[in-house]
XYZ file of C-alpha atoms in Angstrom:
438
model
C 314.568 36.574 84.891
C 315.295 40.240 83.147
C 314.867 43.651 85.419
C 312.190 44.225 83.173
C 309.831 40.671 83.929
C 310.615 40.797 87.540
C 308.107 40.255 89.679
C 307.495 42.972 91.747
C 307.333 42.507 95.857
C 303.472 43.661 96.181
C 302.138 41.396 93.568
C 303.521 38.465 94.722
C 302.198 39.445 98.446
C 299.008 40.193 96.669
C 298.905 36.256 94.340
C 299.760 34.776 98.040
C 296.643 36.273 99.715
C 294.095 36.459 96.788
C 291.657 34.361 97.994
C 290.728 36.897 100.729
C 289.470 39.506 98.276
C 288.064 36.681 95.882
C 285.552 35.559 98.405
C 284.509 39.128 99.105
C 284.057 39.949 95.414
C 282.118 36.596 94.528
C 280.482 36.997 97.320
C 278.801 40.435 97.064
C 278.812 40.275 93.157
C 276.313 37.392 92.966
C 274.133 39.172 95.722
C 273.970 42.136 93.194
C 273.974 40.345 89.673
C 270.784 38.584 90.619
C 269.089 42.002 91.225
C 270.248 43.206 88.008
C 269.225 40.540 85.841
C 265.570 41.136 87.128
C 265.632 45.106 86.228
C 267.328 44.135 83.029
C 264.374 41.607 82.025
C 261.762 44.319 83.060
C 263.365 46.977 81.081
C 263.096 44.822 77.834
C 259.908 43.874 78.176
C 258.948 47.897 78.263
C 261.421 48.844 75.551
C 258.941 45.970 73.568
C 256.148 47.182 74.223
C 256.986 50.867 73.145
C 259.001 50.335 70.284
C 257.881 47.749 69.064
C 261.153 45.756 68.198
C 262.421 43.046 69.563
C 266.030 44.142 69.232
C 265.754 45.275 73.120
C 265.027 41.961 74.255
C 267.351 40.051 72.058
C 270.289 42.819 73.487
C 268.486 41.432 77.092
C 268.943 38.184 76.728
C 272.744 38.678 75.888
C 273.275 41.011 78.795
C 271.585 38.071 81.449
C 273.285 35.494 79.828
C 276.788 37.334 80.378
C 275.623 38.046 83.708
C 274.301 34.559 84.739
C 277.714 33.709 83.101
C 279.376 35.538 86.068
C 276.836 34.126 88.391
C 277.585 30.292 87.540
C 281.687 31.007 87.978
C 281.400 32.866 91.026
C 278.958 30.409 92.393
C 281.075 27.336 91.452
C 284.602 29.443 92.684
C 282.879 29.551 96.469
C 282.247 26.082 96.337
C 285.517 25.268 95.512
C 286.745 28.549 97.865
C 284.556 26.644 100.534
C 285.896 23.063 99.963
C 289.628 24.825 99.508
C 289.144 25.674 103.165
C 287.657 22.734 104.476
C 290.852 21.268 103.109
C 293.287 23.556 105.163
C 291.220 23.124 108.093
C 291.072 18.973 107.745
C 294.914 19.586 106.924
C 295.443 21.899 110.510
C 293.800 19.170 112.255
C 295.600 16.413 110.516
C 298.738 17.143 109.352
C 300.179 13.771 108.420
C 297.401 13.239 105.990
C 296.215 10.037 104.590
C 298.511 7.608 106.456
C 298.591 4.349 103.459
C 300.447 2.407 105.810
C 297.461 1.731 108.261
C 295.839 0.759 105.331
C 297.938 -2.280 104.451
C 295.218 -4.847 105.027
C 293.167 -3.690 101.942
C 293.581 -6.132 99.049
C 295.331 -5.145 96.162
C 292.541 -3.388 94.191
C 291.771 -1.033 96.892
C 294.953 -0.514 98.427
C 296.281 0.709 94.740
C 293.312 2.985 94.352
C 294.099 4.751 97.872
C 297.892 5.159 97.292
C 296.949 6.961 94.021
C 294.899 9.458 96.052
C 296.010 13.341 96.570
C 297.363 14.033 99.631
C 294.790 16.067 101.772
C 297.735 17.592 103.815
C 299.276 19.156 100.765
C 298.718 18.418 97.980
C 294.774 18.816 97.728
C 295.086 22.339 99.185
C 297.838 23.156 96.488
C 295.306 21.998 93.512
C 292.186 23.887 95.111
C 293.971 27.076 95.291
C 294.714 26.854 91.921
C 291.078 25.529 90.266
C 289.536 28.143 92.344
C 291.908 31.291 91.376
C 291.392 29.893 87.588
C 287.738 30.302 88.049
C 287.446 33.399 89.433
C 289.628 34.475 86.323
C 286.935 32.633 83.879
C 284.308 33.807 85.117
C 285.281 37.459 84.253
C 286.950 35.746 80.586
C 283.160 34.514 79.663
C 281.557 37.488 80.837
C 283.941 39.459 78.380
C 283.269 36.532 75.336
C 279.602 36.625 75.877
C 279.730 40.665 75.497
C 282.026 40.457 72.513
C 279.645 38.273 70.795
C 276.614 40.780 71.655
C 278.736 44.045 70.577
C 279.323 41.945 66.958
C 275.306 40.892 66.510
C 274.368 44.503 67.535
C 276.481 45.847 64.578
C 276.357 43.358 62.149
C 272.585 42.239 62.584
C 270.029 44.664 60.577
C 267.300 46.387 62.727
C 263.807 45.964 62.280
C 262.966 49.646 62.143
C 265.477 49.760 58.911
C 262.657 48.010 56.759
C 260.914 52.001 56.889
C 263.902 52.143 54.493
C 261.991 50.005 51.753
C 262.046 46.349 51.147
C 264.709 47.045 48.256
C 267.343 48.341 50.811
C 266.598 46.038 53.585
C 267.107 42.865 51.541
C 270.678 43.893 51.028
C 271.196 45.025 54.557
C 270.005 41.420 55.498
C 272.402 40.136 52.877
C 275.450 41.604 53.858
C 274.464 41.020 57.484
C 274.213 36.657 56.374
C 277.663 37.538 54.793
C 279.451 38.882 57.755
C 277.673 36.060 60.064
C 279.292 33.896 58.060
C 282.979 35.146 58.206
C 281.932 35.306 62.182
C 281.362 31.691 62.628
C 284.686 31.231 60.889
C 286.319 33.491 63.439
C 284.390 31.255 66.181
C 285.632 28.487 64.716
C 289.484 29.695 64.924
C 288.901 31.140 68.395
C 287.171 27.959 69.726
C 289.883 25.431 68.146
C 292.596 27.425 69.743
C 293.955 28.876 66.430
C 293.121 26.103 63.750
C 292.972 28.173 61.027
C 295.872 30.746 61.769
C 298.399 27.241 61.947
C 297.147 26.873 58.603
C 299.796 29.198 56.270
C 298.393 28.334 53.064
C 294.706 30.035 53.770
C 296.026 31.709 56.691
C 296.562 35.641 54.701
C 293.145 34.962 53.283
C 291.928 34.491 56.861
C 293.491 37.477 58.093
C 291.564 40.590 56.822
C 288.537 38.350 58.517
C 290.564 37.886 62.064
C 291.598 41.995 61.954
C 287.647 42.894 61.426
C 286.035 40.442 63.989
C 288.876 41.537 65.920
C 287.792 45.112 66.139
C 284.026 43.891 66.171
C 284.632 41.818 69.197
C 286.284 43.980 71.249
C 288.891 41.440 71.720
C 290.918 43.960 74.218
C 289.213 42.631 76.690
C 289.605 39.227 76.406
C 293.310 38.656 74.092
C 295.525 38.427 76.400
C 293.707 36.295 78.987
C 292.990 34.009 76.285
C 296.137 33.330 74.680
C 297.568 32.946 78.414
C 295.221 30.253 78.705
C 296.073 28.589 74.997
C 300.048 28.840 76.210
C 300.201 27.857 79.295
C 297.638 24.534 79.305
C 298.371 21.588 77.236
C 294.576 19.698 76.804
C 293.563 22.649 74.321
C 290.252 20.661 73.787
C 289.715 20.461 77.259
C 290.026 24.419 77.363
C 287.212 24.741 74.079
C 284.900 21.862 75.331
C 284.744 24.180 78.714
C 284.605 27.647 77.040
C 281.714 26.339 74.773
C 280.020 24.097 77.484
C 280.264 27.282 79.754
C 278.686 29.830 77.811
C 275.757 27.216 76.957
C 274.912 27.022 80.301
C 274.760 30.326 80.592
C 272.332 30.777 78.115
C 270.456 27.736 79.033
C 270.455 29.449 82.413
C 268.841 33.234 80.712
C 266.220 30.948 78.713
C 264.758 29.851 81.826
C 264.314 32.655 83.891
C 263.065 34.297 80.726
C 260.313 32.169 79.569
C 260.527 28.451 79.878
C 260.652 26.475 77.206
C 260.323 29.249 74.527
C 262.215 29.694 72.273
C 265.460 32.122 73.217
C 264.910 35.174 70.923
C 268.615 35.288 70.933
C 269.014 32.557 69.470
C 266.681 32.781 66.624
C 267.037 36.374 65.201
C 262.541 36.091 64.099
C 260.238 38.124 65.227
C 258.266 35.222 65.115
C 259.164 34.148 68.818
C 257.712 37.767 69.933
C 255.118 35.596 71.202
C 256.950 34.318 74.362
C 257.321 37.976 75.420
C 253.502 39.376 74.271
C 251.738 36.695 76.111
C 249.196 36.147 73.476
C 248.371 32.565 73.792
C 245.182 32.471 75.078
C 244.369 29.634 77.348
C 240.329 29.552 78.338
C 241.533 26.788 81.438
C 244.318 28.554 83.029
C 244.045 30.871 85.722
C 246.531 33.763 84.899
C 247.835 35.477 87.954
C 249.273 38.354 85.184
C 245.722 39.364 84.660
C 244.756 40.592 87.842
C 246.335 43.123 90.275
C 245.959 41.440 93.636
C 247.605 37.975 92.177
C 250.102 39.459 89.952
C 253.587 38.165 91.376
C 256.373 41.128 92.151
C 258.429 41.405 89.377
C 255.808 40.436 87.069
C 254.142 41.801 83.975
C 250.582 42.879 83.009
C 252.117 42.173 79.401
C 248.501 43.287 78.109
C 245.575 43.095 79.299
C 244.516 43.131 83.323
C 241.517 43.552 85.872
C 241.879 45.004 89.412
C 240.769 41.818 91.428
C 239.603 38.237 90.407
C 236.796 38.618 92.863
C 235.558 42.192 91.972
C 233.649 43.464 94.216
C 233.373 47.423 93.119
C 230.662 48.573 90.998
C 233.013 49.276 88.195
C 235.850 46.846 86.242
C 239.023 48.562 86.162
C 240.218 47.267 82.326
C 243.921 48.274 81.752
C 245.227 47.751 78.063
C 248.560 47.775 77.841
C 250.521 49.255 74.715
C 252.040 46.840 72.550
C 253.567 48.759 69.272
C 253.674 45.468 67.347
C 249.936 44.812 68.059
C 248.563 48.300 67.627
C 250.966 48.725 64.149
C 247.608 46.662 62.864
C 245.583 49.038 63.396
C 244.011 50.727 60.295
C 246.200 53.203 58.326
C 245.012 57.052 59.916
C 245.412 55.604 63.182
C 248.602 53.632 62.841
C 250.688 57.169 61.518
C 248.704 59.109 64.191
C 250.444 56.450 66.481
C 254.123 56.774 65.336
C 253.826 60.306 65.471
C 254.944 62.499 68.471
C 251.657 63.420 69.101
C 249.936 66.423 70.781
C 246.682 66.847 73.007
C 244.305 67.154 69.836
C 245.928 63.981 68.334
C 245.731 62.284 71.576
C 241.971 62.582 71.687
C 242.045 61.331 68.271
C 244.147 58.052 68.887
C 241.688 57.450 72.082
C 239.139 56.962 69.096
C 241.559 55.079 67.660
C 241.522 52.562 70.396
C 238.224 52.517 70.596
C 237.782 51.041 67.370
C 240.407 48.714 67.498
C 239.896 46.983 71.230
C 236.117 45.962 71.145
C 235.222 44.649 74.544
C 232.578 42.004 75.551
C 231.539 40.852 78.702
C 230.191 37.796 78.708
C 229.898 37.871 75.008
C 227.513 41.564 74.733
C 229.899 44.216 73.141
C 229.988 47.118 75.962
C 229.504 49.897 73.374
C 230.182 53.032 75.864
C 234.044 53.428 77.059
C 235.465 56.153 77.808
C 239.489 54.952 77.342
C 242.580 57.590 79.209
C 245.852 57.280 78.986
C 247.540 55.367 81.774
C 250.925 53.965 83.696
C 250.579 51.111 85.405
C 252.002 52.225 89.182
C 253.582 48.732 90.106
C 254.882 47.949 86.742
C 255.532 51.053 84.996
C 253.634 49.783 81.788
C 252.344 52.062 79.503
C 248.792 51.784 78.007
C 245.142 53.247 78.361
C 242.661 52.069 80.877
C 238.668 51.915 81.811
C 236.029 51.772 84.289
C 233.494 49.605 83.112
C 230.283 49.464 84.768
C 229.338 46.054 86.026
C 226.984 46.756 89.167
C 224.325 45.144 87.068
C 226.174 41.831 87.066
C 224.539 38.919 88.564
C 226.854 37.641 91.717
C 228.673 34.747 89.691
C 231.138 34.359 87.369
C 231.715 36.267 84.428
C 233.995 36.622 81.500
C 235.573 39.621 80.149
C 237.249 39.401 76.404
C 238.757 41.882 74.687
C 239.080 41.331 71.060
C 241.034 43.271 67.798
C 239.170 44.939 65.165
C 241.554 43.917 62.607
C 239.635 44.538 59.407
C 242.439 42.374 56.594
C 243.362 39.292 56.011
C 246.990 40.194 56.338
C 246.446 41.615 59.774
C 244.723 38.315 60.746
C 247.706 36.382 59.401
C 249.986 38.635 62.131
C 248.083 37.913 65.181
C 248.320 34.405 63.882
C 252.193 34.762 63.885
C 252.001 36.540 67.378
C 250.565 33.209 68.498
C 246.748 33.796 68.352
C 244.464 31.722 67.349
C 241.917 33.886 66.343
C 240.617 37.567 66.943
C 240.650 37.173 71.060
C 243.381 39.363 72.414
C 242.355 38.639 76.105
C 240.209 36.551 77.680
C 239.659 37.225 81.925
C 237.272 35.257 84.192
C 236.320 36.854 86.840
C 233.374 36.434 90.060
C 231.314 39.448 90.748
C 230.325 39.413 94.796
C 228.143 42.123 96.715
C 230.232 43.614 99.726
């Protein structure tokens, strides 16, 4: 080996005691990651609701699904960490290892089996060490892929506030944006089958100009070199693509869950149709929705928008909290909807108020209330923005009742939005709730 590749003293003192700060890092980083996945699925949620766009929580569910992709490596490296040392402890105790020749009165069959076997002494502890130091490394590759692949759809995929441009300029935006998706599933392809198409000399230049962008796009410093130790130093290539591709699919398997179920990942689908999985507009008349009332509302969770103080109210007022939702309240009628994109000021405030006015109409159990007085208002526990009223109900029998809270929309175009949003018709809320005497 030259003077120049020499391995230096420290690093190979450092390689021969790695596992020490391995199980300190995986340790403490999983602890933290989880924590940060829950502020980073808040945060969306908000930027939704006050922009309008659901760019924030398609950027979200990138940034989880990296995370959760650290989370799954780290999680399966202490497992194998943990069985690593059960191994040098069961070889401490044992040091001859699996002794075949007290096995000789197996038959045939079973005796082969067993003599094929790793040695637990030595040889087990030798491959653990290894499969858990080449986790802890993929865990950190992945994280770096799954960024590289949100840094690319974040320049590359057109914003919704662009169509303020005009229809004209957006449809070529979106055009170009198809275009370059294109060349990056070709990239994809290369990366994923190890270099297919750069082995291939006769398209190989053509392929090039597409390689240097994505390149550049993909921030590929911070994976290259990992990656191409990985493609020359193991010989099942496949088995190194089937993982990377199996890997990052559990990841986002992983984000879709803890983000909604069975809904559809808006990072995977790029339509502002699936806004409905984050609004919460399905209205269900049989389902008891801890979201809608303060004292059952889980921590961590959303109002999302609409909410009462109690599901047994006992005051002589209904505390109705509305929250803001841009993409609703855009369907508002003209004069109100610019008064709302506007930075506005204390007269236009009073002015929107109106606004809302008109456009929420609430009903308790089915009479219009026809006097509320609406103020602005942060939710305290979940930082949601929105406007909020105190309803009079002492007049209420002691039973149950049921607040709705419907949208004035006044076109048929409007109607066919909330429709898209996931409602079935003009009911934006719809809160049972028992009225007692204290």
């Amino acid at each position: 080996m030259s003077e120049k590749h020499k391995k230096p003293d420290w690093l190979t003192d450092i390689q021969n005691k790695s596992w020490e700060p391995e199980l300190f890092i995986s340790g403490g980083i999983i602890f933290t990651l989880v924590q940060i996945t829950g502020v980073i699925q808040r945060q969306s949620f908000l930027l939704l609701q006050t922009t309008g766009y659901i760019e924030p929580v398609i950027i979200a569910n990138f940034l989880v699904a990296a995370l959760n992709a650290l989370i799954f490596g780290f999680g399966l490296h202490l497992a194998l960490r943990g069985f690593w040392v059960a191994s040098v402890c069961l070889s401490y105790v044992f040091p001859k290892g699996i002794q075949t020749e007290k096995l000789e009165h197996y038959a045939p069959p079973f005796k082969r089996r067993v003599n094929r076997l790793i040695d637990t002494s030595v040889d087990l502890v030798v491959w653990m060490e290894s499969a858990s130091s080449i986790m802890f490394f993929l865990s950190f590759l992945f994280f770096s892929l799954i960024i590289s692949v949100l840094a690319t759809l974040i320049v590359i995929t057109p914003n919704s506030s662009l169509l303020e441009l005009g229809p004209t300029i957006y449809a070529i935006i979106r055009i170009s944006s198809y275009i370059l998706l294109f060349f990056g599933f070709i990239y994809a392809v290369d990366f994923l089958t190890m270099g297919f198409i750069k082995r291939q000399k006769k398209i190989a230049k053509l392929y090039y100009p597409i390689y240097w962008l994505f390149s550049i796009l993909t921030l590929s410093f911070l994976y290259r070199s990992a990656y191409y130790t990985l493609v020359t130093n193991i010989r099942r290539k496949w088995l190194l693509a089937t993982g990377i591709a199996a890997y990052m699919i559990i990841a986002l398997v992983i984000t879709q869950l803890s983000f909604g179920g069975n809904n559809l990942m808006p990072a995977l689908s790029f339509n502002s149709l699936d806004t409905k999985a984050y609004l919460g507009l399905k209205v269900d008349r049989l389902k008891f929705d801890t979201r809608q009332y303060d004292n059952t509302r889980k921590d961590g969770d959303m109002v999302q928008h609409v909410s009462i103080q109690s599901d047994i109210v006992q005051e002589k007022y209904l505390k109705l909290f509305i929250v803001h939702q841009k993409i609703i309240e855009r369907l508002m009628d003209m004069d109100c909807a610019e008064k709302a994109r506007s930075i506005v000021k204390t007269l236009e405030q009073r002015k929107m108020l109106n606004c809302y006015r008109n456009f929420y109409e609430v009903y308790i159990d089915d009479a219009l209330v026809n006097t509320i007085k609406w103020r602005y208002y942060k939710h305290p526990k979940t930082n949601e923005e929105g406007i909020l009223a105190f309803i009079p109900i002492d007049q209420l029998a002691p039973t149950e009742h049921i607040v709705e809270v419907k949208l004035n929309v006044a076109t048929k175009a409007a109607l066919a939005e909330l429709k898209r949003f996931g409602m079935k018709d003009e009911i934006y809320a719809y809160i049972p709730f028992w009225k007692d005497v204290k």
